mmCIF file of C-alpha atoms in Angstrom:
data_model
loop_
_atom_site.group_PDB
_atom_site.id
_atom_site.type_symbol
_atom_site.label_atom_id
_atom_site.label_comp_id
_atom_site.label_asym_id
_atom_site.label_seq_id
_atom_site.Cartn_x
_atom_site.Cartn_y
_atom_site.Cartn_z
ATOM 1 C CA UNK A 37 25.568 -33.204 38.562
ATOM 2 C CA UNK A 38 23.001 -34.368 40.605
ATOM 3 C CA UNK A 39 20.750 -31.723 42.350
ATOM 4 C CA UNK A 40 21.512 -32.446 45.986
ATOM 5 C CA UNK A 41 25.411 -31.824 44.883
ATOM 6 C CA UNK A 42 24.159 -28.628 43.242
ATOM 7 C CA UNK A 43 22.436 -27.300 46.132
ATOM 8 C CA UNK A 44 25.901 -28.251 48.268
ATOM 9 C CA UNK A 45 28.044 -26.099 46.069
ATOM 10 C CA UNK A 46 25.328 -23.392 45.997
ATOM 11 C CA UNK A 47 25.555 -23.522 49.754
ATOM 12 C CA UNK A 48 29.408 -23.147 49.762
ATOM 13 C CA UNK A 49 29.388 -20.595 47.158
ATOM 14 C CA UNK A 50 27.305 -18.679 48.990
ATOM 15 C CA UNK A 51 28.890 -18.622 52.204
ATOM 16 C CA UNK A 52 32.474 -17.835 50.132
ATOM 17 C CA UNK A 53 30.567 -14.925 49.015
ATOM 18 C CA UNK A 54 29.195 -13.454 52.310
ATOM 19 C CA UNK A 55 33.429 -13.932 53.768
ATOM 20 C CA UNK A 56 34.381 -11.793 51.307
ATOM 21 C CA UNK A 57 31.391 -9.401 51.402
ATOM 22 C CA UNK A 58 31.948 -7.292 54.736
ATOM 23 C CA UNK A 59 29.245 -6.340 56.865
ATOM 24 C CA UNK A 60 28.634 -2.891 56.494
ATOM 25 C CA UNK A 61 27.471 -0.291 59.487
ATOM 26 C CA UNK A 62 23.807 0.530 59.525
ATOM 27 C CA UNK A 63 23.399 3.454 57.264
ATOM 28 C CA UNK A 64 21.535 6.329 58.477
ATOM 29 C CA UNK A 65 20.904 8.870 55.744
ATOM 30 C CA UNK A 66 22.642 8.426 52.523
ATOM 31 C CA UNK A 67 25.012 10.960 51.296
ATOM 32 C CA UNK A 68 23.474 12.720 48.251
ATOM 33 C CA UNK A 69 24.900 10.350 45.612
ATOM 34 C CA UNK A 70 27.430 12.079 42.976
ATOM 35 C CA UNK A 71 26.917 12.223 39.270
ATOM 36 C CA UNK A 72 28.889 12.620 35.628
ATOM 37 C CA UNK A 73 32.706 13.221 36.219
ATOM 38 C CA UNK A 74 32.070 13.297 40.480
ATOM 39 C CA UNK A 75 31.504 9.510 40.481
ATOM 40 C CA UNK A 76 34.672 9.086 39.074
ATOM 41 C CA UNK A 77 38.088 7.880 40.727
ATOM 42 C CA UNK A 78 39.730 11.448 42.193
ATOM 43 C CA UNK A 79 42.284 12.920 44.380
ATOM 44 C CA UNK A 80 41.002 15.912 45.544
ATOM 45 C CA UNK A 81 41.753 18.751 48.929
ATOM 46 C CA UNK A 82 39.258 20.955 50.220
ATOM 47 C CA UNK A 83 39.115 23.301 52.953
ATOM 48 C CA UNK A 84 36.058 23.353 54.718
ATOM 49 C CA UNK A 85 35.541 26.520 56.063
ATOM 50 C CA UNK A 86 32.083 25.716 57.049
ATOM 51 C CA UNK A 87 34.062 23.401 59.731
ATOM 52 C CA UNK A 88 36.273 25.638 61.773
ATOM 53 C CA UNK A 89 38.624 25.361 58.250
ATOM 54 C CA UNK A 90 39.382 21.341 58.308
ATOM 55 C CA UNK A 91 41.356 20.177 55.848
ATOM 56 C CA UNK A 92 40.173 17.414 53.936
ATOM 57 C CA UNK A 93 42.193 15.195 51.315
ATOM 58 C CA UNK A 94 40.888 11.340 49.426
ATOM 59 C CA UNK A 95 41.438 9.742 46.886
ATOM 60 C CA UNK A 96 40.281 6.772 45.221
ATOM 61 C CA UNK A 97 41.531 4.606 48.411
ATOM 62 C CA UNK A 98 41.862 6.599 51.874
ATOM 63 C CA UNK A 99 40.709 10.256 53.224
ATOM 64 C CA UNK A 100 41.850 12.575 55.821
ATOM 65 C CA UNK A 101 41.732 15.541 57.588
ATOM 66 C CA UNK A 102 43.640 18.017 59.164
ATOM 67 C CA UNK A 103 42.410 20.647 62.177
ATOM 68 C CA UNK A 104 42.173 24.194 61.598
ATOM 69 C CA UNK A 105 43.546 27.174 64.054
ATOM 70 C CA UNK A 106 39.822 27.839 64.624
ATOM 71 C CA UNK A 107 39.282 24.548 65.928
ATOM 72 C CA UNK A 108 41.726 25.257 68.779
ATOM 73 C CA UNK A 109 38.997 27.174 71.093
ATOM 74 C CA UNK A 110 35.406 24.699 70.163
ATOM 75 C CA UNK A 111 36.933 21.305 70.597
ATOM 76 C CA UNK A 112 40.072 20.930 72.532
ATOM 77 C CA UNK A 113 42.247 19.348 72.431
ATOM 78 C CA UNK A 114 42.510 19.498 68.607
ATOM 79 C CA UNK A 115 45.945 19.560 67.663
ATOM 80 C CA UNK A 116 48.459 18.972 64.520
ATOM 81 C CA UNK A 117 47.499 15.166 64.556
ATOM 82 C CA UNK A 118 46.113 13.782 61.368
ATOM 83 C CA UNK A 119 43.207 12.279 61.187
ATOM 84 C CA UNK A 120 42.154 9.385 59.047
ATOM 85 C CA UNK A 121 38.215 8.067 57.838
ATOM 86 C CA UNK A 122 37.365 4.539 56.274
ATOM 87 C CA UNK A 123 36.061 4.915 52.425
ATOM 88 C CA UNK A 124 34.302 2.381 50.787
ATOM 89 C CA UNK A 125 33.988 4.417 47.347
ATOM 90 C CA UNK A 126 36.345 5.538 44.456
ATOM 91 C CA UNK A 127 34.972 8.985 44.039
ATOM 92 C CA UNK A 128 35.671 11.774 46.820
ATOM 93 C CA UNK A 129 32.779 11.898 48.984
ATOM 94 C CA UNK A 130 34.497 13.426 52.661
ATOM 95 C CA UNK A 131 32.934 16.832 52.056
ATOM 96 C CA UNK A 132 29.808 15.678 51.590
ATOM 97 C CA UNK A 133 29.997 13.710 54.562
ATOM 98 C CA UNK A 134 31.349 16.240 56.737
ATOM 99 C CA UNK A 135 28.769 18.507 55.816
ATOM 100 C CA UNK A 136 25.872 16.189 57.473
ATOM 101 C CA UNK A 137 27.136 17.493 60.382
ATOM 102 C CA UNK A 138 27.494 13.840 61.816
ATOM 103 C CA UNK A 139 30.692 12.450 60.345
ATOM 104 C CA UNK A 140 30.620 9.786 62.866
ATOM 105 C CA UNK A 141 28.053 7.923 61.080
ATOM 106 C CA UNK A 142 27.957 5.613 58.040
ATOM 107 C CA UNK A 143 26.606 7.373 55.244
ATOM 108 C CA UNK A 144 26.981 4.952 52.662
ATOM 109 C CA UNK A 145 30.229 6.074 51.624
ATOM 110 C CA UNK A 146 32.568 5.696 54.391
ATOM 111 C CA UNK A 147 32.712 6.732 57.880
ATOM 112 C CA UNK A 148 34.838 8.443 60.132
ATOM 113 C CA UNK A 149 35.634 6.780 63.308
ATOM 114 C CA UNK A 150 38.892 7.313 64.367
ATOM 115 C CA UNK A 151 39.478 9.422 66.829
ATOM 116 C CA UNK A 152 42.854 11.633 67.049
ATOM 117 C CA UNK A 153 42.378 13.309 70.697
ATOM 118 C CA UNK A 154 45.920 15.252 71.716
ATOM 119 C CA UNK A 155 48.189 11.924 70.208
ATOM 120 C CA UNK A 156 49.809 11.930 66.241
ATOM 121 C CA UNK A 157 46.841 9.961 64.810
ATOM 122 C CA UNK A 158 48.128 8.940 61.384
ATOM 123 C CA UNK A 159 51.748 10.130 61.315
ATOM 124 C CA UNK A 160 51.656 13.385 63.179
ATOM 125 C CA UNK A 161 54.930 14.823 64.370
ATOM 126 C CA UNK A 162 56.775 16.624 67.180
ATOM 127 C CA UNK A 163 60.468 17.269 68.337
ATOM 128 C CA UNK A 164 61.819 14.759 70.973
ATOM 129 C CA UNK A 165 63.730 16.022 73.721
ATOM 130 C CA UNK A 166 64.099 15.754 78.096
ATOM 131 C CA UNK A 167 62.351 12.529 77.408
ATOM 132 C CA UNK A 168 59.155 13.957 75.762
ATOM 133 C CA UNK A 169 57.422 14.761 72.896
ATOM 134 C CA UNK A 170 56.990 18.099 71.943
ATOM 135 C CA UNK A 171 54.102 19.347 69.704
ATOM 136 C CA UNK A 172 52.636 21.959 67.621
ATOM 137 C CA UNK A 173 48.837 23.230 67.605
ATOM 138 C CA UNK A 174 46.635 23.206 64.814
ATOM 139 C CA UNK A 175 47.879 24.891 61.360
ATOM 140 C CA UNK A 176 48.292 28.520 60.693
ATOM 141 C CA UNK A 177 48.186 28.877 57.320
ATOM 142 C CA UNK A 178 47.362 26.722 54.420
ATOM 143 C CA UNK A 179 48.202 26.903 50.306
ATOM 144 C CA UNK A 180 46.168 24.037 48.216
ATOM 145 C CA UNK A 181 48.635 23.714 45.039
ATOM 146 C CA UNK A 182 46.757 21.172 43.161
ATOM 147 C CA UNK A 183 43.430 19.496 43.521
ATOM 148 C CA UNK A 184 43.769 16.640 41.046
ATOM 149 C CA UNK A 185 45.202 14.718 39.313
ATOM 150 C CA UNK A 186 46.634 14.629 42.937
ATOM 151 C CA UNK A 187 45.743 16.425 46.119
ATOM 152 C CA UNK A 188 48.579 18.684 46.707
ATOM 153 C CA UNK A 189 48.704 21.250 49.382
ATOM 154 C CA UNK A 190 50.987 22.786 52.153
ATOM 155 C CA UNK A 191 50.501 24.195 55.083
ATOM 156 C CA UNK A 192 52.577 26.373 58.001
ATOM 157 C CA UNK A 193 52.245 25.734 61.784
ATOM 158 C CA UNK A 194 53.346 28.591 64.475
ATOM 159 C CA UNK A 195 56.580 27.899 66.419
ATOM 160 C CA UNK A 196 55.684 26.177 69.617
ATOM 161 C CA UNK A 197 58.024 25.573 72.315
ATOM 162 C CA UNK A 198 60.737 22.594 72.698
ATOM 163 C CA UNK A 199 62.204 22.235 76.141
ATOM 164 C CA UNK A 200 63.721 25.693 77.432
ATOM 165 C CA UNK A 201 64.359 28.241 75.736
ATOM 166 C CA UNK A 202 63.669 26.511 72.156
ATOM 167 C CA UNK A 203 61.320 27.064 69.558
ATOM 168 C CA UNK A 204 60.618 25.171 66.707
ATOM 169 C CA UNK A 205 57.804 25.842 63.870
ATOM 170 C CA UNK A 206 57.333 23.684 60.496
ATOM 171 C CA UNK A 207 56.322 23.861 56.911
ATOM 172 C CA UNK A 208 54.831 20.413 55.510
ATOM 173 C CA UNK A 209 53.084 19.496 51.777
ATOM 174 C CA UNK A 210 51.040 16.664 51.745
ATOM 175 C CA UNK A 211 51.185 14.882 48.353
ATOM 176 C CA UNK A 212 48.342 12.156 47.860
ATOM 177 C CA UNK A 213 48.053 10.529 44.052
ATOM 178 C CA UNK A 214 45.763 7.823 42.946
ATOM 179 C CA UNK A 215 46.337 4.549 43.781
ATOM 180 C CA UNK A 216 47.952 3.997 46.543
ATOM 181 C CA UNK A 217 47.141 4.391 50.151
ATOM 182 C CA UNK A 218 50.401 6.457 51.472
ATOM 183 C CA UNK A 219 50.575 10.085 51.471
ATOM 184 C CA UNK A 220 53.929 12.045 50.864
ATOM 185 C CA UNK A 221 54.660 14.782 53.369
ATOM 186 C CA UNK A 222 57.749 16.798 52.888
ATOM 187 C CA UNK A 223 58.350 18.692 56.210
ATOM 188 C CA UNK A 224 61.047 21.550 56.992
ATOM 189 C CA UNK A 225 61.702 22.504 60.579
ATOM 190 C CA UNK A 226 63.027 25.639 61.580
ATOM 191 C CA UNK A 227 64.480 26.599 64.865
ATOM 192 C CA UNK A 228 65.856 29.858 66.741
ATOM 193 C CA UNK A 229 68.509 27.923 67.785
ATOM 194 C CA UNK A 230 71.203 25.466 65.905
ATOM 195 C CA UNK A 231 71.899 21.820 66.003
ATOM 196 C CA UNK A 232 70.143 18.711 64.919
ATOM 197 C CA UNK A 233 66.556 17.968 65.957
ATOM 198 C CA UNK A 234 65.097 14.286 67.376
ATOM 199 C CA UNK A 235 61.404 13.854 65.291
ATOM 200 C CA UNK A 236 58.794 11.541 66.761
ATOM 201 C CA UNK A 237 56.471 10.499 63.570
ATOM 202 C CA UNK A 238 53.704 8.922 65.666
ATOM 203 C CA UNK A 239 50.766 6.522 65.287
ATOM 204 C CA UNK A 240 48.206 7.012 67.915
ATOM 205 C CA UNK A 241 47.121 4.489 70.491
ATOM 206 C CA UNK A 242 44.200 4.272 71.432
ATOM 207 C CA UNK A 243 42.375 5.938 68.497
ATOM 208 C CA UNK A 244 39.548 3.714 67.823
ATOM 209 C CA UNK A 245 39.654 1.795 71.462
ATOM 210 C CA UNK A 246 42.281 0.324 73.414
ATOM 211 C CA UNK A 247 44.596 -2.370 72.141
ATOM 212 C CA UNK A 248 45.566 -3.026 68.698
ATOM 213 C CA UNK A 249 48.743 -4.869 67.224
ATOM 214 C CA UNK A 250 52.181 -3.098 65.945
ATOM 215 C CA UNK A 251 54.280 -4.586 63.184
ATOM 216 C CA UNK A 252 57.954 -2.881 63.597
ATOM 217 C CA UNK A 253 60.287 -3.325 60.792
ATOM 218 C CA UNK A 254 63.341 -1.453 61.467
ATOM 219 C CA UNK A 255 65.576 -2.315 58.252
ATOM 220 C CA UNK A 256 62.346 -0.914 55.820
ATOM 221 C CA UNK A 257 61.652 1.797 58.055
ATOM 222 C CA UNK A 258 58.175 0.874 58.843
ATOM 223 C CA UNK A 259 55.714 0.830 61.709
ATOM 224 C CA UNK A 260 52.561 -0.703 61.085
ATOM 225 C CA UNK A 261 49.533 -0.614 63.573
ATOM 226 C CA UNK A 262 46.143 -2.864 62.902
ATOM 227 C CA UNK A 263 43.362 -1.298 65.202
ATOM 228 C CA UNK A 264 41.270 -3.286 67.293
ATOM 229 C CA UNK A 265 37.227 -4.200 66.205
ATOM 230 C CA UNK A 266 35.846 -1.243 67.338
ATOM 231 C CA UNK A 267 31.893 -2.537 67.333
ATOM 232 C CA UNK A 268 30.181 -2.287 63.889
ATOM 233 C CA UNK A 269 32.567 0.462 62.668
ATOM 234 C CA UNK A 270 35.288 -2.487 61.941
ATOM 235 C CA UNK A 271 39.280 -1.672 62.034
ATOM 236 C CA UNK A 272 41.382 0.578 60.883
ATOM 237 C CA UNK A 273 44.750 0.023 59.882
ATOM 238 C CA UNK A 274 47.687 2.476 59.874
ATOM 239 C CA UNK A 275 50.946 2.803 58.110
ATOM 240 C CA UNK A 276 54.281 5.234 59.135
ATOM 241 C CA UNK A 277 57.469 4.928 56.746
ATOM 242 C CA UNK A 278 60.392 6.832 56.893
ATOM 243 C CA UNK A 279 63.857 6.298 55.246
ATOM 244 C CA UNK A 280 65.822 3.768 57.523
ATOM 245 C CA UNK A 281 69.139 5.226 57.412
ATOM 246 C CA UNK A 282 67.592 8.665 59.498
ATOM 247 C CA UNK A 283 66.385 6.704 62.460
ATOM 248 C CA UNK A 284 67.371 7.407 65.820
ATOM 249 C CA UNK A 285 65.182 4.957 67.858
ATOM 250 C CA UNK A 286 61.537 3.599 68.044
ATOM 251 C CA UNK A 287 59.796 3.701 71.440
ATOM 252 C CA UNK A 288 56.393 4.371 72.414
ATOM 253 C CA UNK A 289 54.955 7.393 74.772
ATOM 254 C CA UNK A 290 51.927 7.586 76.867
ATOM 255 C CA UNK A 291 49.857 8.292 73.752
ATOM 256 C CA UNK A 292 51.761 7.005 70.422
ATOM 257 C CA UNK A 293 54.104 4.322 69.503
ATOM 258 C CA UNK A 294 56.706 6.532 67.625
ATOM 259 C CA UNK A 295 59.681 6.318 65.273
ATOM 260 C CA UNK A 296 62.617 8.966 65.979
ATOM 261 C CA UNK A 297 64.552 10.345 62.783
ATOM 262 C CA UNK A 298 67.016 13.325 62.731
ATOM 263 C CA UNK A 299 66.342 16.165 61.376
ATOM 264 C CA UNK A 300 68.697 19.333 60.762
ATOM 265 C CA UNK A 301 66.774 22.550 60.640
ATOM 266 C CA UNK A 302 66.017 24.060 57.490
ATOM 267 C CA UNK A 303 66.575 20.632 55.367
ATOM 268 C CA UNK A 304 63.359 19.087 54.032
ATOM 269 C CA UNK A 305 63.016 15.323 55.078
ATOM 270 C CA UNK A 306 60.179 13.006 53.373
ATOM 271 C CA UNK A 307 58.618 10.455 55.337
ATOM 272 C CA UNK A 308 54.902 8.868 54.477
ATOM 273 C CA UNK A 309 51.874 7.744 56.178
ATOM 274 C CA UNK A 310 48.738 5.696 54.934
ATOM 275 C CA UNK A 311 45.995 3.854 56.126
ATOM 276 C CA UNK A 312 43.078 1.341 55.559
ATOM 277 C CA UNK A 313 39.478 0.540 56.766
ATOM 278 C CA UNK A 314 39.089 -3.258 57.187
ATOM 279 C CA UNK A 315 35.816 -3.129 55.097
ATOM 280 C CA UNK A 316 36.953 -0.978 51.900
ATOM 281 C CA UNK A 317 37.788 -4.620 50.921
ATOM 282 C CA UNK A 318 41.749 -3.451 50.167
ATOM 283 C CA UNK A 319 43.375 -4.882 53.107
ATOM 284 C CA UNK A 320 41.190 -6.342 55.320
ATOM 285 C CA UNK A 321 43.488 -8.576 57.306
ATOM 286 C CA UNK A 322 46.756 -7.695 59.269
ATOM 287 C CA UNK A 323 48.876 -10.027 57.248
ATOM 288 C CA UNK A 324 47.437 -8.096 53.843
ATOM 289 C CA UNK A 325 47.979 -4.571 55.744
ATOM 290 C CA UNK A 326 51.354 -5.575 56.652
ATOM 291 C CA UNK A 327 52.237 -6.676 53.540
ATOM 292 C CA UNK A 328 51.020 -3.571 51.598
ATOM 293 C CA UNK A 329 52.772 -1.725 54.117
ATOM 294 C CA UNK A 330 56.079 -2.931 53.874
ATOM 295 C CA UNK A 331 56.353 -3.906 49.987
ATOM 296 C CA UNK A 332 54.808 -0.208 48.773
ATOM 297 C CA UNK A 333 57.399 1.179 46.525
ATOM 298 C CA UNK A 334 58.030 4.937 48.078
ATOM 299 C CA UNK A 335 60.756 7.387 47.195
ATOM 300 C CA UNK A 336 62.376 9.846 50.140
ATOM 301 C CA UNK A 337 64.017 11.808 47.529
ATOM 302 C CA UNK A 338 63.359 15.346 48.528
ATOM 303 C CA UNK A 339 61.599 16.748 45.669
ATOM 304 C CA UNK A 340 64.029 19.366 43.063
ATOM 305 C CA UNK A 341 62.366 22.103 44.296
ATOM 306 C CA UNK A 342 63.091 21.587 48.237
ATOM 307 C CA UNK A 343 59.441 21.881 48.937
#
């Protein structure tokens, strides 16, 4: 090989390498790194009761959080919308970043840019009826039945209000193992009043800035949003599937597109809901996000004990 075809292939080599290396956020100060059995691949939950009682779950692939009744009254308007944070790590590490105190910012570890405002965020629900979607507040109460091998945990919100006259409150465990992206809820809806219920399982809109692009496959029972570049923070993908043979319709609203599924009160449906930061190195494309998306092997068998 002669030396000016060596430094050619260097060259290209190198240039491969950065394409597949993605450019990370500035970091401001790094998280205190983990050691022993923390830097190890986990699913974990966590309440953060330092934080108005978040709910955190990760594991070795995504993290999340849910919004605390306390929240209600410092930052509206927080609501039962789920939020979702990029992770660039196998170990959990969304505790430690929350409790910088700036959450926003790239820590080393992952980031949390995505912003859920008063819309689903990452598969949030609410009842559908007179041409609108009704929603709940932030959770009530909370039970955390495992925290590894798989983050297991359920939680209650207060009846809120559907149309007239209506009320409808919900009971939902969130069920996220290693290795894969999608967590399992398993919600039950109760009413005062009989007689099937419309659900709106929503992806949010305009969560990290406005645009994005929505993959829609009806016969799989999957919606499938790729955010738009939001700056330095990158984009965030997001992933609703529910069992095709419950769908009513799929439509959007002013803040959400949404998938409608019937629901009869009292009767446990499963649907899912996952997501990706372009620079994790997963799924860092639409077409790979898609895929995933769409081919992920899920099960909407109601679990044996109804729960």
């Amino acid at each position: 090989m002669t030396a000016r075809l060596a430094l050619v292939l260097l060259a290209l080599s190198a240039g491969a390498a950065a394409q597949d290396s993605p450019v990370m956020p500035p970091i401001v100060k790094p998280l205190t790194p983990p050691t022993g059995a923390d830097r190890q691949p986990a699913a974990r939950v966590k309440l953060a009761d330092y934080r108005y009682d978040d709910l955190l779950w990760e594991n070795d692939r995504t993290a999340h959080r849910i919004y605390g009744h306390a929240l209600e009254a410092i930052e509206p308007p927080s609501g039962s919308g789920i939020d979702a944070w990029g992770k660039n790590v196998a170990w959990p590490f969304a505790d430690r970043q929350l409790r910088t105190g700036d959450q926003h910012g790239y820590h080393g570890e992952g980031i949390d840019f995505y912003n859920v405002g008063a819309g689903r965020g990452m598969g949030g629900l609410g009842i559908w009826a007179d041409n609108k979607l009704w929603t709940s507040r932030n959770y009530r109460g909370y039970r955390i039945l495992s925290s590894g091998p798989a983050a297991d945990f359920r939680v209650d919100y207060a009846p809120w209000p559907v149309d007239i006259g209506r009320k409808v409150w919900e009971s939902r465990r969130f069920t996220l193992p290693l290795g894969t992206n999608f967590t399992r809820m398993v919600s039950t809806l109760s009413s005062n009043k009989p007689g099937e219920l419309v659900v709106g399982i929503g992806i949010g809109k305009r969560t990290t800035g406005a645009g994005g692009e929505l993959t829609v496959d009806r016969e799989k029972g999957v919606l499938s949003w790729w955010g738009p570049q939001d700056g330095e923070h990158g984009r965030m993908g997001i992933a609703v599937r529910v069992d095709p043979a419950t769908i009513v319709a799929i439509r959007d609203d002013a803040d959400n597109h949404l998938v409608m599924v019937r629901a009869t009160p009292g009767k446990p449906f499963v649907y899912f809901a996952g997501s990706t930061w372009d620079k994790s190195g997963a799924y860092r494309t639409r077409a790979a996000w898609d895929a995933y998306a769409a081919g992920e092997r899920l099960d909407f068998t109601v679990p044996k004990d109804g729960k």
